[in-house]
Amino acid sequence: NGTCQINMVFQLSVDSADGTLKFPLPGNAKDITLNGTAAKTSRADSLRWVDLSAVVYGPGSYSITLHYSLPDMVREEKTGLVLTLPLLSGFSYPIDGMDFSITLPGAIEEVPTFTSTYHPESLEAYLEYTVDGSVISGHFVQGLKDHETLKMTLPVTSKMFPQGIAKRWSLSYDDLLQYGLLILAVVYWAIFLRCGFPRRQRRVQAPDGVTAGELGCC
């Protein structure tokens, strides 16, 4: 349905701990766990920042595992369906090296495109990757700078991502606000403005001022 499950494992070398160390994830990341437990996160600059203080206690080397999900990564564009997957969101410090593996639910027929902050057009000189069936594997031939981002774009087919499943009904914050105001208006009307329901009354005599000839349509 276009939801990506991501496992990220990295070795973190800390020379000095000055303040809280945080790792950035895409702003729509959900179900985030840090070393197998629920992670403490905060939102800033359209990103979700994972607080690493629960596993980083001071200078030293740490093995850290992050798991999270990214929903609705498959979008329909003019050229067809496109999978856009952010792999790095701009960590504040340099990264010595990076390997990645992406598994899709079907055979890959198109060529993926990778872009980054420092290399917006192409990463061909810095990134090597292979495509084997439904798996894309790659690694960087050199280190990454601080605040580096990495995004993969891949044209996909409706056979791999059926849109009958991928398209789910969702509401934006504006929609939720409008529906909330509508519910409040209905509640206010029901409590303060609504008249009582009319009750049917049976009469054995004609109302005052009604003649016998008018009873048929009264």
PDB file of C-alpha atoms in Angstrom:
ATOM      1  CA  ASN A   1       0.000   0.000   0.000  1.00  0.00           C
ATOM      2  CA  GLY A   2       2.967   2.353  -0.366  1.00  0.00           C
ATOM      3  CA  THR A   3       4.096   2.153   3.262  1.00  0.00           C
ATOM      4  CA  CYS A   4       7.854   1.637   3.721  1.00  0.00           C
ATOM      5  CA  GLN A   5       9.255  -0.186   6.744  1.00  0.00           C
ATOM      6  CA  ILE A   6      12.770   1.022   7.514  1.00  0.00           C
ATOM      7  CA  ASN A   7      15.445  -0.486   9.746  1.00  0.00           C
ATOM      8  CA  MET A   8      18.483   1.721  10.291  1.00  0.00           C
ATOM      9  CA  VAL A   9      21.567   0.449  12.119  1.00  0.00           C
ATOM     10  CA  PHE A  10      24.567   2.703  12.705  1.00  0.00           C
ATOM     11  CA  GLN A  11      27.669   3.006  14.858  1.00  0.00           C
ATOM     12  CA  LEU A  12      27.871   6.332  16.667  1.00  0.00           C
ATOM     13  CA  SER A  13      31.229   7.592  17.922  1.00  0.00           C
ATOM     14  CA  VAL A  14      30.898  10.364  20.498  1.00  0.00           C
ATOM     15  CA  ASP A  15      33.966  12.413  21.446  1.00  0.00           C
ATOM     16  CA  SER A  16      32.132  14.726  23.854  1.00  0.00           C
ATOM     17  CA  ALA A  17      28.515  15.002  24.912  1.00  0.00           C
ATOM     18  CA  ASP A  18      27.398  18.640  25.021  1.00  0.00           C
ATOM     19  CA  GLY A  19      23.632  18.739  25.287  1.00  0.00           C
ATOM     20  CA  THR A  20      21.074  16.342  23.819  1.00  0.00           C
ATOM     21  CA  LEU A  21      22.052  14.398  20.708  1.00  0.00           C
ATOM     22  CA  LYS A  22      19.210  13.964  18.222  1.00  0.00           C
ATOM     23  CA  PHE A  23      18.854  12.082  14.934  1.00  0.00           C
ATOM     24  CA  PRO A  24      16.537  13.447  12.204  1.00  0.00           C
ATOM     25  CA  LEU A  25      13.860  11.396  10.459  1.00  0.00           C
ATOM     26  CA  PRO A  26      11.264  12.476   7.868  1.00  0.00           C
ATOM     27  CA  GLY A  27       8.401  14.439   9.374  1.00  0.00           C
ATOM     28  CA  ASN A  28       5.821  11.746   8.520  1.00  0.00           C
ATOM     29  CA  ALA A  29       7.761   8.930  10.220  1.00  0.00           C
ATOM     30  CA  LYS A  30       5.571   6.746  12.453  1.00  0.00           C
ATOM     31  CA  ASP A  31       5.946   3.824  14.888  1.00  0.00           C
ATOM     32  CA  ILE A  32       9.493   4.889  15.788  1.00  0.00           C
ATOM     33  CA  THR A  33      11.503   2.602  18.063  1.00  0.00           C
ATOM     34  CA  LEU A  34      15.022   3.111  19.407  1.00  0.00           C
ATOM     35  CA  ASN A  35      16.939  -0.100  20.177  1.00  0.00           C
ATOM     36  CA  GLY A  36      13.630  -1.957  20.374  1.00  0.00           C
ATOM     37  CA  THR A  37      11.754   0.459  22.657  1.00  0.00           C
ATOM     38  CA  ALA A  38       9.486   3.417  21.972  1.00  0.00           C
ATOM     39  CA  ALA A  39      11.543   6.478  21.048  1.00  0.00           C
ATOM     40  CA  LYS A  40      11.165   9.974  22.458  1.00  0.00           C
ATOM     41  CA  THR A  41      10.727  12.389  19.538  1.00  0.00           C
ATOM     42  CA  SER A  42      10.005  16.036  18.782  1.00  0.00           C
ATOM     43  CA  ARG A  43       9.061  17.973  15.646  1.00  0.00           C
ATOM     44  CA  ALA A  44      11.049  20.884  14.216  1.00  0.00           C
ATOM     45  CA  ASP A  45      11.868  22.159  10.698  1.00  0.00           C
ATOM     46  CA  SER A  46       9.404  19.677   9.120  1.00  0.00           C
ATOM     47  CA  LEU A  47      11.420  16.786  10.589  1.00  0.00           C
ATOM     48  CA  ARG A  48      10.920  14.372  13.454  1.00  0.00           C
ATOM     49  CA  TRP A  49      13.953  14.319  15.748  1.00  0.00           C
ATOM     50  CA  VAL A  50      14.731  11.207  17.783  1.00  0.00           C
ATOM     51  CA  ASP A  51      16.250  11.866  21.201  1.00  0.00           C
ATOM     52  CA  LEU A  52      19.287   9.583  21.583  1.00  0.00           C
ATOM     53  CA  SER A  53      19.917  10.425  25.252  1.00  0.00           C
ATOM     54  CA  ALA A  54      18.210   7.180  26.287  1.00  0.00           C
ATOM     55  CA  VAL A  55      21.061   5.148  24.737  1.00  0.00           C
ATOM     56  CA  VAL A  56      23.964   7.643  24.582  1.00  0.00           C
ATOM     57  CA  TYR A  57      25.413   8.377  28.017  1.00  0.00           C
ATOM     58  CA  GLY A  58      28.644  10.187  27.158  1.00  0.00           C
ATOM     59  CA  PRO A  59      31.836   9.794  25.115  1.00  0.00           C
ATOM     60  CA  GLY A  60      32.281   6.379  23.523  1.00  0.00           C
ATOM     61  CA  SER A  61      31.063   4.138  20.710  1.00  0.00           C
ATOM     62  CA  TYR A  62      27.414   3.082  20.517  1.00  0.00           C
ATOM     63  CA  SER A  63      25.460   0.687  18.306  1.00  0.00           C
ATOM     64  CA  ILE A  64      22.042   2.160  17.593  1.00  0.00           C
ATOM     65  CA  THR A  65      19.032   0.653  15.806  1.00  0.00           C
ATOM     66  CA  LEU A  66      16.117   2.748  14.600  1.00  0.00           C
ATOM     67  CA  HIS A  67      12.935   1.290  13.163  1.00  0.00           C
ATOM     68  CA  TYR A  68      10.146   3.391  11.677  1.00  0.00           C
ATOM     69  CA  SER A  69       7.568   3.442   8.905  1.00  0.00           C
ATOM     70  CA  LEU A  70       6.851   5.986   6.177  1.00  0.00           C
ATOM     71  CA  PRO A  71       3.286   5.933   4.773  1.00  0.00           C
ATOM     72  CA  ASP A  72       2.143   6.917   1.287  1.00  0.00           C
ATOM     73  CA  MET A  73       5.540   6.921  -0.389  1.00  0.00           C
ATOM     74  CA  VAL A  74       4.006   6.033  -3.781  1.00  0.00           C
ATOM     75  CA  ARG A  75       2.427   8.997  -5.566  1.00  0.00           C
ATOM     76  CA  GLU A  76       0.768   9.345  -8.938  1.00  0.00           C
ATOM     77  CA  GLU A  77       2.434  11.928 -11.182  1.00  0.00           C
ATOM     78  CA  LYS A  78       2.018  12.917 -14.829  1.00  0.00           C
ATOM     79  CA  THR A  79       4.548  10.290 -15.904  1.00  0.00           C
ATOM     80  CA  GLY A  80       2.955   7.543 -13.784  1.00  0.00           C
ATOM     81  CA  LEU A  81       3.493   6.103 -10.332  1.00  0.00           C
ATOM     82  CA  VAL A  82       6.668   7.160  -8.528  1.00  0.00           C
ATOM     83  CA  LEU A  83       8.205   5.831  -5.332  1.00  0.00           C
ATOM     84  CA  THR A  84      10.084   8.540  -3.395  1.00  0.00           C
ATOM     85  CA  LEU A  85      12.075   7.265  -0.439  1.00  0.00           C
ATOM     86  CA  PRO A  86      14.156   9.531   1.847  1.00  0.00           C
ATOM     87  CA  LEU A  87      17.184   7.638   3.186  1.00  0.00           C
ATOM     88  CA  LEU A  88      18.913  10.479   5.077  1.00  0.00           C
ATOM     89  CA  SER A  89      17.324  13.624   6.491  1.00  0.00           C
ATOM     90  CA  GLY A  90      20.328  15.763   7.423  1.00  0.00           C
ATOM     91  CA  PHE A  91      22.235  14.515  10.476  1.00  0.00           C
ATOM     92  CA  SER A  92      24.153  17.355  12.135  1.00  0.00           C
ATOM     93  CA  TYR A  93      27.510  15.556  11.906  1.00  0.00           C
ATOM     94  CA  PRO A  94      29.579  13.910   9.133  1.00  0.00           C
ATOM     95  CA  ILE A  95      29.022  10.228   8.322  1.00  0.00           C
ATOM     96  CA  ASP A  96      32.070   8.061   7.606  1.00  0.00           C
ATOM     97  CA  GLY A  97      30.240   5.590   5.370  1.00  0.00           C
ATOM     98  CA  MET A  98      26.834   4.239   4.454  1.00  0.00           C
ATOM     99  CA  ASP A  99      25.441   1.033   2.972  1.00  0.00           C
ATOM    100  CA  PHE A 100      21.774   0.490   2.136  1.00  0.00           C
ATOM    101  CA  SER A 101      19.455  -2.167   0.763  1.00  0.00           C
ATOM    102  CA  ILE A 102      15.927  -1.530  -0.539  1.00  0.00           C
ATOM    103  CA  THR A 103      13.530  -4.429  -1.151  1.00  0.00           C
ATOM    104  CA  LEU A 104      10.392  -3.856  -3.222  1.00  0.00           C
ATOM    105  CA  PRO A 105       7.354  -6.150  -3.613  1.00  0.00           C
ATOM    106  CA  GLY A 106       8.181  -6.919  -7.242  1.00  0.00           C
ATOM    107  CA  ALA A 107      10.875  -6.947  -9.901  1.00  0.00           C
ATOM    108  CA  ILE A 108      12.437  -3.535 -10.553  1.00  0.00           C
ATOM    109  CA  GLU A 109      12.106  -2.514 -14.187  1.00  0.00           C
ATOM    110  CA  GLU A 110      13.216   1.136 -14.076  1.00  0.00           C
ATOM    111  CA  VAL A 111      16.444   2.907 -13.104  1.00  0.00           C
ATOM    112  CA  PRO A 112      16.460   4.592  -9.677  1.00  0.00           C
ATOM    113  CA  THR A 113      17.611   8.192  -9.264  1.00  0.00           C
ATOM    114  CA  PHE A 114      19.476   9.430  -6.180  1.00  0.00           C
ATOM    115  CA  THR A 115      19.770  13.064  -5.110  1.00  0.00           C
ATOM    116  CA  SER A 116      21.295  14.752  -2.081  1.00  0.00           C
ATOM    117  CA  THR A 117      21.936  18.151  -0.519  1.00  0.00           C
ATOM    118  CA  TYR A 118      25.492  18.568  -1.767  1.00  0.00           C
ATOM    119  CA  HIS A 119      24.918  16.708  -5.047  1.00  0.00           C
ATOM    120  CA  PRO A 120      21.395  17.672  -6.188  1.00  0.00           C
ATOM    121  CA  GLU A 121      21.844  16.482  -9.779  1.00  0.00           C
ATOM    122  CA  SER A 122      23.665  13.174  -9.530  1.00  0.00           C
ATOM    123  CA  LEU A 123      25.638  11.014  -7.122  1.00  0.00           C
ATOM    124  CA  GLU A 124      27.234   8.780  -9.731  1.00  0.00           C
ATOM    125  CA  ALA A 125      30.781   9.704  -8.680  1.00  0.00           C
ATOM    126  CA  TYR A 126      30.119   9.055  -4.986  1.00  0.00           C
ATOM    127  CA  LEU A 127      27.523   6.285  -4.940  1.00  0.00           C
ATOM    128  CA  GLU A 128      27.658   2.761  -6.328  1.00  0.00           C
ATOM    129  CA  TYR A 129      24.535   0.593  -6.497  1.00  0.00           C
ATOM    130  CA  THR A 130      23.252  -2.580  -8.121  1.00  0.00           C
ATOM    131  CA  VAL A 131      19.762  -3.812  -8.977  1.00  0.00           C
ATOM    132  CA  ASP A 132      19.085  -7.511  -8.539  1.00  0.00           C
ATOM    133  CA  GLY A 133      15.468  -8.554  -9.080  1.00  0.00           C
ATOM    134  CA  SER A 134      13.481  -6.689  -6.454  1.00  0.00           C
ATOM    135  CA  VAL A 135      16.476  -5.446  -4.413  1.00  0.00           C
ATOM    136  CA  ILE A 136      18.517  -2.266  -4.780  1.00  0.00           C
ATOM    137  CA  SER A 137      21.855  -2.387  -2.920  1.00  0.00           C
ATOM    138  CA  GLY A 138      24.325   0.459  -2.703  1.00  0.00           C
ATOM    139  CA  HIS A 139      27.140   2.100  -0.768  1.00  0.00           C
ATOM    140  CA  PHE A 140      29.071   5.348  -0.760  1.00  0.00           C
ATOM    141  CA  VAL A 141      32.675   5.278  -1.932  1.00  0.00           C
ATOM    142  CA  GLN A 142      33.523   8.174   0.398  1.00  0.00           C
ATOM    143  CA  GLY A 143      32.203   9.807   3.554  1.00  0.00           C
ATOM    144  CA  LEU A 144      29.215  12.094   3.747  1.00  0.00           C
ATOM    145  CA  LYS A 145      29.286  15.668   4.964  1.00  0.00           C
ATOM    146  CA  ASP A 146      27.296  17.067   7.855  1.00  0.00           C
ATOM    147  CA  HIS A 147      23.604  17.833   7.212  1.00  0.00           C
ATOM    148  CA  GLU A 148      23.660  15.535   4.177  1.00  0.00           C
ATOM    149  CA  THR A 149      20.346  14.295   2.791  1.00  0.00           C
ATOM    150  CA  LEU A 150      19.711  11.390   0.445  1.00  0.00           C
ATOM    151  CA  LYS A 151      16.557  10.593  -1.520  1.00  0.00           C
ATOM    152  CA  MET A 152      15.776   7.829  -3.988  1.00  0.00           C
ATOM    153  CA  THR A 153      13.184   8.234  -6.735  1.00  0.00           C
ATOM    154  CA  LEU A 154      11.988   5.205  -8.717  1.00  0.00           C
ATOM    155  CA  PRO A 155       9.194   4.878 -11.319  1.00  0.00           C
ATOM    156  CA  VAL A 156       6.992   1.888 -10.418  1.00  0.00           C
ATOM    157  CA  THR A 157       3.961   0.147 -11.887  1.00  0.00           C
ATOM    158  CA  SER A 158       0.413  -0.340 -10.673  1.00  0.00           C
ATOM    159  CA  LYS A 159       1.088  -4.082 -10.749  1.00  0.00           C
ATOM    160  CA  MET A 160       3.653  -3.600  -7.992  1.00  0.00           C
ATOM    161  CA  PHE A 161       1.558  -1.015  -6.106  1.00  0.00           C
ATOM    162  CA  PRO A 162      -2.171  -1.497  -6.896  1.00  0.00           C
ATOM    163  CA  GLN A 163      -3.824   1.882  -6.454  1.00  0.00           C
ATOM    164  CA  GLY A 164      -7.044   0.296  -5.232  1.00  0.00           C
ATOM    165  CA  ILE A 165      -5.073  -0.641  -2.126  1.00  0.00           C
ATOM    166  CA  ALA A 166      -2.643   2.244  -2.000  1.00  0.00           C
ATOM    167  CA  LYS A 167      -5.210   5.039  -2.024  1.00  0.00           C
ATOM    168  CA  ARG A 168      -6.630   5.393   1.461  1.00  0.00           C
ATOM    169  CA  TRP A 169      -9.061   7.985   2.703  1.00  0.00           C
ATOM    170  CA  SER A 170      -7.256  10.576   4.768  1.00  0.00           C
ATOM    171  CA  LEU A 171      -7.977  14.031   6.167  1.00  0.00           C
ATOM    172  CA  SER A 172      -5.724  17.046   6.355  1.00  0.00           C
ATOM    173  CA  TYR A 173      -5.580  19.339   9.374  1.00  0.00           C
ATOM    174  CA  ASP A 174      -7.790  21.857   7.541  1.00  0.00           C
ATOM    175  CA  ASP A 175     -10.389  19.154   6.879  1.00  0.00           C
ATOM    176  CA  LEU A 176     -10.347  18.084  10.516  1.00  0.00           C
ATOM    177  CA  LEU A 177     -10.798  21.706  11.625  1.00  0.00           C
ATOM    178  CA  GLN A 178     -13.769  22.209   9.301  1.00  0.00           C
ATOM    179  CA  TYR A 179     -15.462  18.983  10.419  1.00  0.00           C
ATOM    180  CA  GLY A 180     -14.817  19.910  14.057  1.00  0.00           C
ATOM    181  CA  LEU A 181     -16.484  23.306  13.601  1.00  0.00           C
ATOM    182  CA  LEU A 182     -19.408  21.628  11.821  1.00  0.00           C
ATOM    183  CA  ILE A 183     -19.902  19.221  14.736  1.00  0.00           C
ATOM    184  CA  LEU A 184     -19.794  22.105  17.226  1.00  0.00           C
ATOM    185  CA  ALA A 185     -22.388  23.986  15.158  1.00  0.00           C
ATOM    186  CA  VAL A 186     -24.715  20.976  15.113  1.00  0.00           C
ATOM    187  CA  VAL A 187     -24.342  20.512  18.879  1.00  0.00           C
ATOM    188  CA  TYR A 188     -25.039  24.224  19.484  1.00  0.00           C
ATOM    189  CA  TRP A 189     -28.139  24.056  17.265  1.00  0.00           C
ATOM    190  CA  ALA A 190     -29.396  20.921  19.006  1.00  0.00           C
ATOM    191  CA  ILE A 191     -29.015  22.459  22.469  1.00  0.00           C
ATOM    192  CA  PHE A 192     -30.008  26.102  22.002  1.00  0.00           C
ATOM    193  CA  LEU A 193     -31.769  26.625  18.662  1.00  0.00           C
ATOM    194  CA  ARG A 194     -33.745  23.499  17.831  1.00  0.00           C
ATOM    195  CA  CYS A 195     -37.494  23.609  18.311  1.00  0.00           C
ATOM    196  CA  GLY A 196     -39.342  20.629  19.716  1.00  0.00           C
ATOM    197  CA  PHE A 197     -40.638  17.987  17.364  1.00  0.00           C
ATOM    198  CA  PRO A 198     -44.282  18.597  16.330  1.00  0.00           C
ATOM    199  CA  ARG A 199     -46.746  16.250  18.026  1.00  0.00           C
ATOM    200  CA  ARG A 200     -49.764  14.904  16.189  1.00  0.00           C
ATOM    201  CA  GLN A 201     -53.068  15.688  17.872  1.00  0.00           C
ATOM    202  CA  ARG A 202     -56.426  14.040  17.241  1.00  0.00           C
ATOM    203  CA  ARG A 203     -59.522  16.243  17.438  1.00  0.00           C
ATOM    204  CA  VAL A 204     -63.151  15.306  17.429  1.00  0.00           C
ATOM    205  CA  GLN A 205     -64.324  18.853  16.583  1.00  0.00           C
ATOM    206  CA  ALA A 206     -63.370  21.131  13.760  1.00  0.00           C
ATOM    207  CA  PRO A 207     -61.003  24.013  14.597  1.00  0.00           C
ATOM    208  CA  ASP A 208     -62.594  27.402  15.142  1.00  0.00           C
ATOM    209  CA  GLY A 209     -63.360  29.283  11.941  1.00  0.00           C
ATOM    210  CA  VAL A 210     -63.395  26.172   9.713  1.00  0.00           C
ATOM    211  CA  THR A 211     -66.615  25.431   7.877  1.00  0.00           C
ATOM    212  CA  ALA A 212     -67.900  22.018   7.000  1.00  0.00           C
ATOM    213  CA  GLY A 213     -66.885  22.469   3.370  1.00  0.00           C
ATOM    214  CA  GLU A 214     -63.281  23.067   4.393  1.00  0.00           C
ATOM    215  CA  LEU A 215     -62.895  19.923   6.510  1.00  0.00           C
ATOM    216  CA  GLY A 216     -61.947  17.806   3.504  1.00  0.00           C
ATOM    217  CA  CYS A 217     -58.706  19.707   2.988  1.00  0.00           C
ATOM    218  CA  CYS A 218     -57.961  20.680   6.567  1.00  0.00           C
TER     219      CYS A 218
END
